[in-house]
Coordinates of C-alpha atoms and ligand atoms in Angstrom, one line a residue:
Chain T
X1 CA -24.7 36.3 -8.5
X2 CA -26.1 35.7 -4.9
X3 CA -23.3 34.0 -3.1
X4 CA -23.9 32.2 0.1
X5 CA -21.2 33.5 2.6
X6 CA -22.1 31.3 5.5
X7 CA -19.6 28.3 6.2
X8 CA -21.0 24.9 5.1
X9 CA -22.0 22.8 8.2
X10 CA -19.6 20.1 7.3
X11 CA -16.8 22.4 7.4
X12 CA -14.4 21.8 10.3
X13 CA -14.4 25.4 11.8
X14 CA -11.4 24.6 14.0
X15 CA -9.2 24.6 10.7
X16 CA -10.4 27.8 9.4
X17 CA -9.3 30.1 8.0
X18 CA -8.2 27.5 5.6
X19 CA -4.5 26.9 4.6
X20 CA -4.5 27.8 0.9
X21 CA -3.1 31.0 -0.7
X22 CA -5.4 34.1 -1.1
X23 CA -7.2 33.7 -4.4
X24 CA -6.6 30.2 -4.6
X25 CA -9.5 28.0 -6.5
X26 CA -9.0 25.1 -4.1
X27 CA -11.3 27.0 -1.5
X28 CA -13.9 27.6 -3.7
X29 CA -14.1 24.0 -4.9
X30 CA -14.3 22.9 -1.2
X31 CA -17.0 25.5 -0.4
X32 CA -19.1 23.9 -2.9
X33 CA -18.3 20.5 -2.0
X34 CA -19.2 21.4 1.7
X35 CA -22.6 22.8 0.6
X36 CA -23.4 19.5 -1.3
X37 CA -22.2 17.4 1.4
X38 CA -24.7 19.4 3.7
X39 CA -27.5 19.4 1.3
X40 CA -27.2 15.7 0.6
X41 CA -26.7 14.7 4.1
X42 CA -23.7 12.4 3.4
X43 CA -21.2 13.6 6.1
X44 CA -21.5 10.3 7.9
X45 CA -21.0 8.1 4.8
X46 CA -18.4 9.9 3.0
X47 CA -14.7 9.3 3.1
X48 CA -12.6 12.1 1.6
X49 CA -9.4 11.2 0.1
X50 CA -6.9 13.8 -0.5
X51 CA -3.8 13.6 -2.8
X52 CA -0.3 14.9 -2.4
X53 CA -0.4 18.5 -3.8
X54 CA -2.1 21.5 -2.7
X55 CA -5.0 19.2 -2.0
X56 CA -3.2 17.8 1.0
X57 CA -3.9 21.1 2.8
X58 CA -7.7 19.8 3.1
X59 CA -6.6 16.6 5.1
X60 CA -8.5 18.3 8.2
X61 CA -10.7 20.7 6.1
X62 CA -14.1 19.0 6.7
X63 CA -15.9 17.1 9.6
X64 CA -15.7 14.2 7.5
X65 CA -13.4 10.9 7.9
X66 CA -10.4 11.9 5.8
X67 CA -7.4 10.2 4.5
X68 CA -4.4 11.8 3.1
X69 CA -2.7 9.5 0.5
X70 CA 0.3 9.6 -1.7
X71 CA 0.7 11.8 -4.9
X72 CA -1.5 10.3 -7.5
X73 CA -2.6 7.5 -5.3
X74 CA -6.0 8.6 -4.0
X75 CA -8.2 6.9 -6.5
X76 CA -7.0 3.4 -5.5
X77 CA -7.0 4.1 -1.8
X78 CA -10.8 5.3 -2.2
X79 CA -11.3 2.3 -4.5
X80 CA -9.9 -0.1 -2.0
X81 CA -12.4 1.4 0.6
X82 CA -15.3 1.1 -1.6
X83 CA -14.7 -2.6 -2.4
X84 CA -14.2 -3.5 1.1
X85 CA -17.2 -1.5 2.2
X86 CA -19.8 -0.5 -0.4
X87 CA -21.8 1.6 2.2
X88 CA -19.4 4.1 2.1
X89 CA -19.1 7.2 -0.2
X90 CA -15.5 7.7 -1.1
X91 CA -14.5 11.1 -2.9
X92 CA -11.1 11.3 -4.1
X93 CA -9.6 14.8 -4.4
X94 CA -6.6 15.7 -6.5
X95 CA -4.7 18.1 -8.9
X96 CA -4.0 17.8 -12.5
X97 CA -0.5 16.5 -11.7
X98 CA -1.9 13.8 -9.4
X99 CA -4.9 12.9 -11.7
X100 CA -3.2 13.1 -15.2
X101 CA 0.4 12.4 -14.8
X102 CA 1.6 10.2 -12.0
X103 CA -1.8 8.8 -11.2
X104 CA -3.2 8.5 -14.8
X105 CA -3.3 4.8 -14.8
X106 CA -5.4 4.8 -11.6
X107 CA -7.7 7.3 -13.2
X108 CA -8.0 5.5 -16.4
X109 CA -8.7 2.1 -14.8
X110 CA -11.0 3.4 -12.2
X111 CA -13.0 4.8 -15.1
X112 CA -12.7 1.5 -17.3
X113 CA -13.7 -0.6 -14.4
X114 CA -16.5 2.0 -13.5
X115 CA -15.7 2.1 -9.9
X116 CA -18.3 3.3 -7.8
X117 CA -16.3 6.2 -6.5
X118 CA -15.9 10.0 -7.2
X119 CA -12.9 11.6 -8.3
X120 CA -12.4 15.4 -8.6
X121 CA -9.3 16.8 -10.4
X122 CA -8.7 20.4 -9.6
X123 CA -7.1 21.6 -12.7
X124 CA -4.7 24.8 -12.3
X125 CA -2.7 24.0 -15.2
X126 CA 0.6 23.5 -13.1
X127 CA 2.1 21.6 -10.2
X128 CA 1.2 24.1 -7.5
X129 CA 2.5 22.5 -4.3
X130 CA 6.1 22.0 -5.7
X131 CA 6.5 25.6 -7.0
X132 CA 4.8 25.8 -10.6
X133 CA 6.4 23.3 -12.7
X134 CA 4.5 22.3 -16.0
X135 CA 1.7 19.8 -15.7
X136 CA -0.2 17.6 -18.2
X137 CA -2.6 20.5 -18.5
X138 CA -0.2 23.5 -18.8
X139 CA -1.4 25.6 -21.9
X140 CA 0.6 25.8 -25.2
X141 CA 2.8 28.8 -24.7
X142 CA 2.5 29.0 -21.0
X143 CA 5.4 29.8 -18.9
X144 CA 6.2 27.5 -15.8
X145 CA 9.2 27.0 -14.0
X146 CA 10.2 23.8 -16.2
X147 CA 8.7 25.3 -19.4
X148 CA 10.5 28.9 -19.0
X149 CA 10.1 29.7 -22.6
X150 CA 6.5 28.7 -22.8
X151 CA 5.1 25.1 -23.4
X152 CA 6.1 23.8 -26.8
X153 CA 3.4 21.1 -27.8
X154 CA 6.0 19.8 -30.3
X155 CA 8.4 18.9 -27.5
X156 CA 5.9 18.1 -24.7
X157 CA 2.5 17.5 -26.3
X158 CA -0.8 19.2 -25.9
X159 CA -2.6 19.8 -22.6
X160 CA -4.6 16.6 -21.4
X161 CA -8.2 16.8 -21.7
X162 CA -9.1 14.8 -18.7
X163 CA -13.0 14.9 -18.9
X164 CA -12.9 14.1 -22.6
X165 CA -10.5 11.2 -22.0
X166 CA -12.6 9.8 -19.1
X167 CA -15.8 10.3 -21.0
X168 CA -14.6 8.2 -24.0
X169 CA -13.9 5.3 -21.9
X170 CA -16.6 5.5 -19.2
X171 CA -19.3 2.8 -19.0
X172 CA -23.1 3.5 -18.7
X173 CA -23.9 4.9 -15.4
X174 CA -20.9 7.3 -15.3
X175 CA -21.1 10.9 -14.6
X176 CA -18.3 13.1 -16.2
X177 CA -18.3 16.9 -16.3
X178 CA -15.9 19.9 -16.4
X179 CA -16.8 22.9 -14.4
X180 CA -14.8 26.1 -13.2
X181 CA -14.5 28.2 -10.2
X182 CA -15.4 31.2 -12.4
X183 CA -19.0 29.9 -12.7
X184 CA -20.0 28.8 -9.3
X185 CA -23.8 28.2 -10.0
X186 CA -22.8 25.7 -12.8
X187 CA -20.1 24.1 -10.5
X188 CA -22.6 23.6 -7.7
X189 CA -25.0 22.0 -10.3
X190 CA -22.2 19.5 -11.5
X191 CA -20.9 18.8 -8.1
X192 CA -24.4 17.8 -6.8
X193 CA -25.1 15.7 -9.8
X194 CA -21.7 14.0 -9.3
X195 CA -22.2 13.2 -5.7
X196 CA -26.0 12.2 -6.4
X197 CA -24.5 9.7 -9.0
X198 CA -21.9 8.4 -6.3
X199 CA -25.0 8.0 -3.7
X200 CA -27.0 6.2 -6.4
X201 CA -24.1 4.0 -7.2
X202 CA -24.7 4.1 -11.0
X203 CA -21.0 4.4 -11.8
X204 CA -17.7 6.5 -11.8
X205 CA -18.2 10.0 -11.1
X206 CA -15.8 12.5 -12.4
X207 CA -15.5 16.1 -12.1
X208 CA -12.8 18.4 -13.3
X209 CA -12.7 22.0 -12.1
X210 CA -10.8 24.7 -13.8
X211 CA -9.2 26.5 -11.0
X212 CA -6.9 29.3 -10.0
X213 CA -3.2 29.3 -8.7
X214 CA -2.2 33.1 -8.4
X215 CA 0.8 32.3 -6.4
X216 CA 2.6 30.3 -9.4
X217 CA 0.9 32.0 -12.2
X218 CA 2.2 35.1 -10.5
X219 CA -1.1 37.1 -11.5
X220 CA -3.1 39.6 -9.6
X221 CA -6.9 39.2 -9.0
X222 CA -7.9 40.7 -12.4
X223 CA -5.2 38.9 -14.3
X224 CA -6.1 35.4 -12.4
X225 CA -9.7 35.7 -13.4
X226 CA -8.7 36.9 -17.2
X227 CA -6.5 33.8 -17.4
X228 CA -9.2 31.4 -16.2
X229 CA -12.0 32.8 -18.2
X230 CA -10.1 33.6 -21.4
X231 CA -7.2 31.6 -21.8
X232 CA -8.3 28.4 -20.1
X233 CA -11.7 28.6 -21.0
X234 CA -10.7 28.5 -24.8
X235 CA -8.9 25.0 -24.3
X236 CA -11.0 23.7 -21.7
X237 CA -14.8 23.6 -22.3
X238 CA -17.1 23.2 -19.4
X239 CA -20.3 21.0 -19.7
X240 CA -21.6 17.5 -18.9
X241 CA -19.7 14.8 -21.1
X242 CA -21.5 11.9 -19.6
X243 CA -24.6 11.6 -17.5
X244 CA -26.2 8.3 -16.3
X245 CA -29.3 9.1 -18.2
X246 CA -27.5 10.5 -21.2
X247 CA -29.3 14.0 -21.0
X248 CA -26.2 16.4 -21.3
X249 CA -26.0 19.9 -20.3
X250 CA -23.8 21.6 -22.9
Chain M
X1 CA -23.4 -16.9 7.2
X2 CA -21.3 -19.0 4.8
X3 CA -19.8 -22.0 6.5
X4 CA -16.2 -22.0 7.9
X5 CA -13.7 -23.0 5.1
X6 CA -12.0 -25.6 7.3
X7 CA -14.3 -27.6 9.3
X8 CA -11.8 -29.8 11.1
X9 CA -8.2 -30.6 11.0
X10 CA -7.0 -32.3 7.9
X11 CA -3.9 -33.5 6.2
X12 CA -3.6 -32.2 2.7
X13 CA -1.0 -32.2 -0.1
X14 CA -0.7 -29.2 -2.2
X15 CA 1.3 -26.5 -3.6
X16 CA 2.3 -23.3 -1.3
X17 CA 0.1 -21.0 -3.3
X18 CA -2.9 -23.0 -2.6
X19 CA -1.8 -23.3 1.0
X20 CA -1.8 -19.5 1.3
X21 CA -5.3 -19.1 -0.1
X22 CA -6.7 -21.4 2.3
X23 CA -4.7 -19.9 5.1
X24 CA -6.1 -16.7 4.3
X25 CA -9.5 -17.9 4.2
X26 CA -8.9 -19.7 7.6
X27 CA -7.5 -16.3 9.0
X28 CA -10.8 -14.5 8.1
X29 CA -9.4 -12.4 5.3
X30 CA -12.2 -10.4 3.7
X31 CA -10.7 -9.2 0.5
X32 CA -7.5 -9.8 -1.8
X33 CA -6.4 -7.1 -4.2
X34 CA -3.8 -8.3 -6.7
X35 CA -2.0 -8.2 -9.9
X36 CA -0.6 -11.1 -11.9
X37 CA 2.9 -11.9 -11.4
X38 CA 4.8 -15.3 -11.4
X39 CA 5.3 -17.0 -9.0
X40 CA 2.4 -15.9 -6.8
X41 CA -0.4 -16.0 -9.5
X42 CA -2.1 -19.2 -8.1
X43 CA -2.6 -17.6 -4.9
X44 CA -5.1 -15.2 -6.8
X45 CA -6.3 -18.2 -8.7
X46 CA -7.2 -20.2 -5.7
X47 CA -8.8 -17.3 -3.9
X48 CA -10.8 -16.3 -6.9
X49 CA -12.2 -19.7 -7.0
X50 CA -12.7 -20.2 -3.2
X51 CA -13.8 -16.5 -2.1
X52 CA -17.3 -16.3 -3.5
X53 CA -18.2 -19.5 -1.6
X54 CA -17.5 -17.9 1.5
X55 CA -18.7 -14.3 0.9
X56 CA -15.0 -13.0 0.3
X57 CA -14.0 -10.5 -2.4
X58 CA -11.2 -9.8 -5.0
X59 CA -10.2 -7.1 -7.2
X60 CA -7.8 -7.3 -9.9
X61 CA -6.0 -3.9 -10.1
X62 CA -4.3 -2.1 -13.0
X63 CA -0.7 -2.6 -11.2
X64 CA 1.0 -3.1 -8.0
X65 CA 0.8 0.4 -6.9
X66 CA -2.8 0.0 -7.2
X67 CA -3.0 -3.3 -5.6
X68 CA -0.9 -1.8 -2.7
X69 CA -2.9 1.2 -2.2
X70 CA -6.4 -0.6 -2.6
X71 CA -5.2 -3.0 0.1
X72 CA -4.6 0.0 2.5
X73 CA -8.1 1.3 1.5
X74 CA -9.6 -2.0 2.4
X75 CA -7.9 -2.1 5.7
X76 CA -9.1 1.5 6.3
X77 CA -12.5 0.4 5.8
X78 CA -12.0 -2.2 8.4
X79 CA -11.7 -5.4 6.4
X80 CA -9.0 -7.9 6.7
X81 CA -7.2 -7.3 3.4
X82 CA -4.3 -8.7 1.7
X83 CA -2.4 -8.8 -1.5
X84 CA 0.6 -10.9 -2.9
X85 CA 3.6 -10.2 -5.1
X86 CA 7.0 -10.8 -6.3
X87 CA 10.1 -9.3 -7.8
X88 CA 9.3 -5.9 -9.8
X89 CA 6.1 -6.0 -8.0
X90 CA 7.7 -6.1 -4.6
X91 CA 9.4 -3.0 -5.9
X92 CA 6.2 -1.2 -6.7
X93 CA 4.7 -2.4 -3.3
X94 CA 7.4 -0.1 -1.4
X95 CA 5.3 3.1 -1.9
X96 CA 2.1 1.8 -0.4
X97 CA 4.0 0.0 2.3
X98 CA 5.7 3.3 3.3
X99 CA 2.4 4.7 3.6
X100 CA 1.3 1.8 5.9
X101 CA 4.4 2.1 7.9
X102 CA 3.7 6.0 8.6
X103 CA -0.1 5.7 9.0
X104 CA 0.0 2.3 11.1
X105 CA -2.2 0.5 8.5
X106 CA -1.9 -3.4 9.1
X107 CA -1.9 -4.5 5.6
X108 CA -0.8 -8.2 4.8
X109 CA 1.4 -8.9 1.8
X110 CA 2.6 -12.3 0.7
X111 CA 5.9 -12.3 -1.3
X112 CA 7.0 -15.3 -3.3
X113 CA 10.6 -14.2 -4.1
X114 CA 11.8 -14.8 -7.9
X115 CA 15.2 -14.1 -9.5
X116 CA 16.4 -10.4 -9.5
X117 CA 17.4 -7.7 -10.2
X118 CA 15.0 -6.7 -12.9
X119 CA 12.7 -9.3 -14.4
X120 CA 15.3 -11.8 -14.1
X121 CA 13.7 -15.3 -13.5
X122 CA 10.1 -16.4 -12.4
X123 CA 11.4 -19.2 -10.5
X124 CA 13.2 -18.7 -7.4
X125 CA 15.7 -16.6 -5.1
X126 CA 16.1 -15.0 -1.6
X127 CA 17.0 -11.6 -3.2
X128 CA 14.0 -9.6 -2.0
X129 CA 15.1 -9.6 1.6
X130 CA 16.7 -5.9 1.5
X131 CA 13.5 -4.7 -0.1
X132 CA 11.1 -6.6 2.2
X133 CA 12.9 -5.7 5.2
X134 CA 13.9 -1.9 4.7
X135 CA 12.5 -1.0 1.4
X136 CA 10.6 2.4 1.1
X137 CA 11.7 5.7 2.3
X138 CA 11.4 4.9 6.1
X139 CA 12.7 2.8 8.8
X140 CA 11.7 -0.7 8.1
X141 CA 8.6 -0.6 10.3
X142 CA 7.3 -3.9 9.2
X143 CA 7.2 -7.5 10.3
X144 CA 8.7 -10.0 8.0
X145 CA 8.0 -14.0 8.4
X146 CA 10.4 -16.0 6.5
X147 CA 8.9 -19.4 5.9
X148 CA 10.6 -22.8 5.1
X149 CA 7.9 -25.5 4.7
X150 CA 4.4 -25.5 3.6
X151 CA 3.0 -26.0 7.1
X152 CA 4.9 -22.8 8.0
X153 CA 3.2 -20.9 5.1
X154 CA -0.1 -22.0 6.6
X155 CA 0.8 -21.1 10.0
X156 CA 2.5 -17.8 9.2
X157 CA 0.0 -16.5 6.9
X158 CA -2.7 -16.8 9.7
X159 CA -0.2 -15.3 12.2
X160 CA 0.5 -12.5 9.8
X161 CA -3.0 -11.3 10.0
X162 CA -3.0 -11.4 13.8
X163 CA 0.3 -9.8 14.1
X164 CA -0.6 -7.0 11.7
X165 CA -4.0 -6.0 13.4
X166 CA -2.6 -6.4 16.8
X167 CA 0.5 -4.0 16.5
X168 CA -0.8 -2.2 13.4
X169 CA 2.3 -2.6 11.4
X170 CA 2.3 -4.1 7.6
X171 CA 3.3 -7.5 7.9
X172 CA 4.8 -9.9 5.2
X173 CA 5.0 -13.6 4.6
X174 CA 8.2 -14.2 2.7
X175 CA 8.2 -17.2 0.6
X176 CA 9.7 -18.1 -2.8
X177 CA 9.0 -19.5 -6.1
X178 CA 10.1 -23.0 -4.8
X179 CA 7.6 -23.0 -1.9
X180 CA 5.0 -21.5 -4.1
X181 CA 5.0 -24.2 -6.9
X182 CA 6.2 -27.4 -5.0
X183 CA 3.5 -29.7 -3.5
X184 CA 4.1 -31.0 0.2
X185 CA 1.9 -32.3 2.9
X186 CA 0.6 -30.2 5.9
X187 CA -2.0 -30.1 8.3
X188 CA -4.8 -27.5 7.8
X189 CA -6.9 -26.2 10.8
X190 CA -9.4 -23.7 12.0
X191 CA -7.1 -21.4 14.2
X192 CA -9.8 -20.9 16.8
X193 CA -10.0 -24.7 17.3
X194 CA -6.4 -24.8 18.3
X195 CA -7.1 -22.0 20.7
X196 CA -5.5 -19.2 18.3
X197 CA -7.5 -16.1 19.1
X198 CA -8.0 -14.2 15.9
X199 CA -7.6 -10.3 16.1
X200 CA -10.8 -8.6 15.0
X201 CA -10.3 -5.9 12.4
X202 CA -11.4 -2.3 13.2
X203 CA -12.5 0.3 10.8
X204 CA -10.5 3.8 10.7
X205 CA -13.2 5.6 8.6
X206 CA -16.8 5.2 8.2
X207 CA -17.6 4.9 11.9
X208 CA -21.1 5.2 13.1
X209 CA -22.5 8.5 13.9
X210 CA -22.2 12.1 12.3
X211 CA -18.6 13.4 12.4
X212 CA -18.2 16.8 14.1
X213 CA -21.6 16.1 15.9
X214 CA -21.8 12.7 17.4
X215 CA -18.0 11.9 17.3
X216 CA -15.0 13.7 16.1
X217 CA -14.0 13.2 12.5
X218 CA -11.2 11.1 11.7
X219 CA -8.5 12.9 10.1
X220 CA -5.3 10.8 8.9
X221 CA -2.3 12.3 7.3
X222 CA 1.3 11.4 6.4
X223 CA 2.4 14.9 5.7
X224 CA 4.1 17.1 8.2
X225 CA 4.9 20.8 8.0
X226 CA 8.3 21.0 10.1
X227 CA 10.9 18.7 11.3
X228 CA 10.0 18.6 14.9
X229 CA 6.4 17.7 14.3
X230 CA 7.5 14.7 12.1
X231 CA 9.9 13.7 14.8
X232 CA 7.3 13.9 17.3
X233 CA 4.9 11.8 15.1
X234 CA 7.7 9.2 14.2
X235 CA 9.4 8.6 17.6
X236 CA 6.5 6.9 19.0
X237 CA 6.2 4.8 16.1
X238 CA 9.8 3.3 16.7
X239 CA 9.1 3.0 20.5
X240 CA 6.0 0.9 19.5
X241 CA 8.1 -1.2 17.2
X242 CA 10.7 -1.7 19.7
X243 CA 8.1 -2.9 22.3
X244 CA 6.5 -5.1 19.5
X245 CA 9.7 -6.5 18.5
X246 CA 10.3 -8.5 21.9
X247 CA 6.9 -10.1 21.5
X248 CA 7.0 -11.1 17.8
X249 CA 10.6 -12.1 17.3
X250 CA 11.1 -15.6 16.3
X251 CA 13.9 -17.9 15.3
X252 CA 14.9 -21.6 15.3
X253 CA 18.2 -22.9 16.8
X254 CA 19.7 -26.4 17.1
X255 CA 22.6 -28.1 18.5
X256 CA 24.4 -25.0 19.4
X257 CA 25.8 -26.0 22.8
X258 CA 28.6 -28.2 21.4
X259 CA 28.8 -26.8 17.9
X260 CA 32.3 -26.2 16.5
X261 CA 30.5 -24.5 13.4
X262 CA 27.1 -22.9 12.9
X263 CA 25.0 -22.8 9.7
X264 CA 23.1 -19.7 9.4
X265 CA 20.2 -19.5 6.6
X266 CA 16.6 -18.6 6.5
X267 CA 13.6 -19.6 4.5
X268 CA 13.7 -22.7 2.2
X269 CA 17.5 -22.7 2.4
X270 CA 17.3 -23.8 6.0
X271 CA 15.9 -27.2 5.0
X272 CA 19.4 -27.8 3.4
X273 CA 21.0 -26.4 6.3
X274 CA 19.3 -28.8 8.6
X275 CA 20.0 -31.8 6.4
X276 CA 23.6 -31.0 6.1
X277 CA 23.9 -30.5 10.0
X278 CA 22.3 -34.1 10.3
X279 CA 24.6 -35.7 7.7
X280 CA 27.6 -34.0 9.2
X281 CA 26.6 -34.8 12.8
X282 CA 26.4 -38.6 11.7
X283 CA 30.0 -38.3 10.6
X284 CA 30.8 -36.9 14.1
X285 CA 31.3 -33.2 12.9
X286 CA 29.6 -31.1 15.4
X287 CA 27.4 -28.6 13.4
X288 CA 24.9 -26.3 14.8
X289 CA 22.1 -24.3 13.1
X290 CA 20.5 -20.9 13.4
X291 CA 17.7 -19.7 11.4
X292 CA 15.9 -16.2 11.8
X293 CA 12.2 -16.6 11.3
X294 CA 11.3 -12.9 11.7
X295 CA 13.9 -11.1 9.4
X296 CA 12.2 -7.9 10.8
X297 CA 12.5 -7.6 13.6
X298 CA 15.6 -9.5 13.5
X299 CA 16.5 -11.8 16.4
X300 CA 19.8 -9.8 17.2
X301 CA 20.1 -11.0 20.9
X302 CA 19.5 -14.6 20.2
X303 CA 22.3 -14.6 17.4
X304 CA 24.7 -12.9 20.0
X305 CA 24.1 -15.6 22.5
X306 CA 24.9 -18.1 19.9
X307 CA 28.0 -16.3 18.9
X308 CA 29.3 -16.2 22.5
X309 CA 29.2 -20.1 22.3
X310 CA 30.5 -20.6 18.8
X311 CA 31.2 -17.9 16.3
X312 CA 32.7 -20.2 13.4
X313 CA 29.8 -19.6 11.1
X314 CA 28.9 -20.5 7.7
X315 CA 26.1 -18.4 6.1
X316 CA 24.2 -19.6 3.1
X317 CA 21.6 -17.8 1.0
X318 CA 20.3 -17.6 -2.5
X319 CA 21.3 -14.0 -2.8
X320 CA 24.6 -12.0 -2.8
X321 CA 24.7 -11.2 1.0
X322 CA 21.4 -9.8 1.7
X323 CA 20.8 -12.1 4.9
X324 CA 24.4 -11.5 5.5
X325 CA 24.0 -7.8 6.0
X326 CA 21.3 -8.4 8.7
X327 CA 23.5 -10.9 10.4
X328 CA 26.6 -8.9 10.5
X329 CA 24.5 -5.9 11.7
X330 CA 23.3 -8.1 14.6
X331 CA 26.9 -9.2 15.5
X332 CA 28.2 -5.9 15.2
X333 CA 31.4 -5.5 17.6
X334 CA 31.3 -9.0 18.6
X335 CA 34.6 -11.2 18.3
X336 CA 34.0 -13.5 15.3
X337 CA 36.1 -16.6 14.8
X338 CA 35.2 -17.0 11.1
X339 CA 32.6 -15.9 8.8
X340 CA 32.4 -18.2 5.7
X341 CA 29.6 -17.5 3.2
X342 CA 27.9 -19.3 0.3
X343 CA 26.2 -16.9 -1.8
X344 CA 24.1 -18.2 -4.8
X345 CA 21.9 -15.5 -6.1
X346 CA 18.7 -16.8 -7.6
X347 CA 19.9 -20.4 -7.3
X348 CA 19.0 -23.1 -5.0
X349 CA 21.3 -24.6 -2.3
X350 CA 21.7 -28.4 -1.5
X351 CA 22.6 -30.3 1.4
X352 CA 25.2 -32.0 -0.5
X353 CA 27.1 -29.0 -1.3
X354 CA 26.9 -27.7 2.3
X355 CA 28.3 -30.9 3.6
X356 CA 31.2 -30.8 1.1
X357 CA 31.9 -27.3 1.7
X358 CA 32.0 -27.7 5.5
X359 CA 34.0 -30.8 5.3
X360 CA 36.7 -29.2 3.1
X361 CA 36.8 -26.1 5.4
X362 CA 37.5 -28.3 8.5
X363 CA 40.1 -30.5 6.7
Ligands
TPP1 C1 6.0 10.0 -5.9 C2 6.0 11.4 -5.7 N1 6.6 12.3 -6.7 C3 6.6 13.6 -6.5 C4 6.1 14.2 -5.4 C5 6.3 15.7 -5.3 N2 5.0 16.4 -5.5 C6 4.1 16.8 -4.5 S1 3.0 17.8 -5.0 C7 3.4 17.6 -6.6 C8 2.7 18.1 -7.6 C9 1.3 18.7 -7.4 O1 0.6 19.0 -8.5 P1 -0.9 18.9 -8.8 O2 -1.2 17.5 -8.7 O3 -1.3 19.5 -10.0 O4 -1.7 19.6 -7.5 P2 -1.6 21.1 -7.2 O5 -0.6 21.4 -6.2 O6 -1.4 21.8 -8.4 O7 -3.0 21.3 -6.6 C10 4.5 17.0 -6.8 C11 5.2 16.5 -8.0 C12 5.7 13.4 -4.4 N3 4.9 14.0 -3.4 N4 5.5 12.0 -4.5
SF4_2 S1 0.2 27.2 -4.5 FE1 -1.6 27.6 -6.0 S2 -2.9 25.8 -5.6 FE2 -1.4 25.8 -4.2 S3 -2.5 26.7 -2.3 FE3 -1.3 28.2 -3.4 S4 -2.7 29.3 -5.0 FE4 -3.5 27.3 -4.4
MG3 MG1 -2.3 21.3 -10.2

């Protein structure tokens, strides 16, 4: 895989190296987002909204107007911006806790209303920033600080399938997909299509990205990759679930 | 360009909620975000009927958290944005409003107080004072105008947009269900025609040019890594608040100089207080009157000056001591002759009962 090692032009060089832990997937997602910002030339129209969670560390990541919001509240802030000034291109960036637990009502209703914003959920199957608690997407049997004997679906339900949920309630014009940082080419394709859908103003654009959190998983590089490509991939299928022209890539 | 909503001064007779919708239009508000709750609903009802005629917008959100945070988004995009809520909705608004305090986002929120705690009544109270003045995990960096008449609802709704955008603190108009639902005459006007200069909104994000090339990018945060960094960020906000306080503080006082007893009240209750004062004065009892109009910042100095002349106080409110707490803090360490209180949480207060109370106390 030929990887582009150069920094995207839209990155804010003054804040690099970035603040994520070594091996963290957030950096990879933001690299791809940076490339897409460059390729589609949206630096001057985009507004980046970051949640509270490890996403907050990206508050000065890009040379893009950026607003740090509250835990779970990035979608409504971006919706408010878009409704007030439809020329802008708001992109909400959050974790699985922010998107599917505390902010789930905002995600569901943004999708229902087909808000012309884009939302990215970085799914690392735990609450990274607060030290590795169970999150809505924690896998059955997975040990976290608040599921020390492994997540028991009898007690705490099954992992949230975000894109599947959003796809089920989305309106025509929406774009819904799941990608993973372990397949950067696919991630780039989906990211670009999601942002293109945002620019076109067809409808809600939603992208979940399977991502790594070696710090809280307590995994080395090899184990991290294996957990994403095997354990997580079994549960969370990548692919496009909704596209504006309904031509899905499986 | 749509024509001005109010062409010339006119006398009208309408409910408080309708007054607020017209006042927001007159103030040049661009967009309202809201979630239904009684007794503020008709603000949305009138706004959604009027707004499209003047190129204005509305979004009904999924809850008050969203109403609050979308309002902040609208402000960040550079539009005069507002919302309205009450009771449990005011509770949910504390989270977005604390973000507004920290990030200096000039949101305007109308509160029509209903009974509390919990769901309580949809009718009336003055029980949202604590929450509106000092709610949220912060220091109460907001401006709160407590109105008493429909004319004031009109005047202070317009003023709240100017205060918010001039000083960049979130600003509340604090009404109640009685003011929301009753009809009363008032004069509506175009603020510019009265020489009131409307402060233009400015966008925080989406400014012209490519960030990092033509201008620097805007990076707005509310999270800080260490204590000292937070301290350095918050102390200038307090200094700005103190500077602003001198300019925005408002109160009303009457008949203080010769008073033997002073009634303290705020909002719609102060109408009963004025009526009681007048009736008692007719009977030769020297009653004075003090009313904070801004509950934040509170007219501390002004009240202390009153207490130097007369400190035989009767405090009345439709709550169990929420105004009293602000008053006592303002009077801290002053010698007080008497502090009598009439607390009726969630219940209206009449002039008759105040007259009786004060007459009995003086017997
Ligand atoms: C209202 C509120 N509740 C709780 C928190 C504490 N908190 C901060 S980040 C976080 C979890 C973040 O997890 P996730 O959204 O999955 O993002 P990640 O850090 O894993 O990328 C929580 C619970 C908060 N900031 N605000
Ligand atoms: S805690 Fe996890 S998600 Fe957060 S920066 Fe570190 S590796 Fe990334
Ligand atoms: Mg997470």
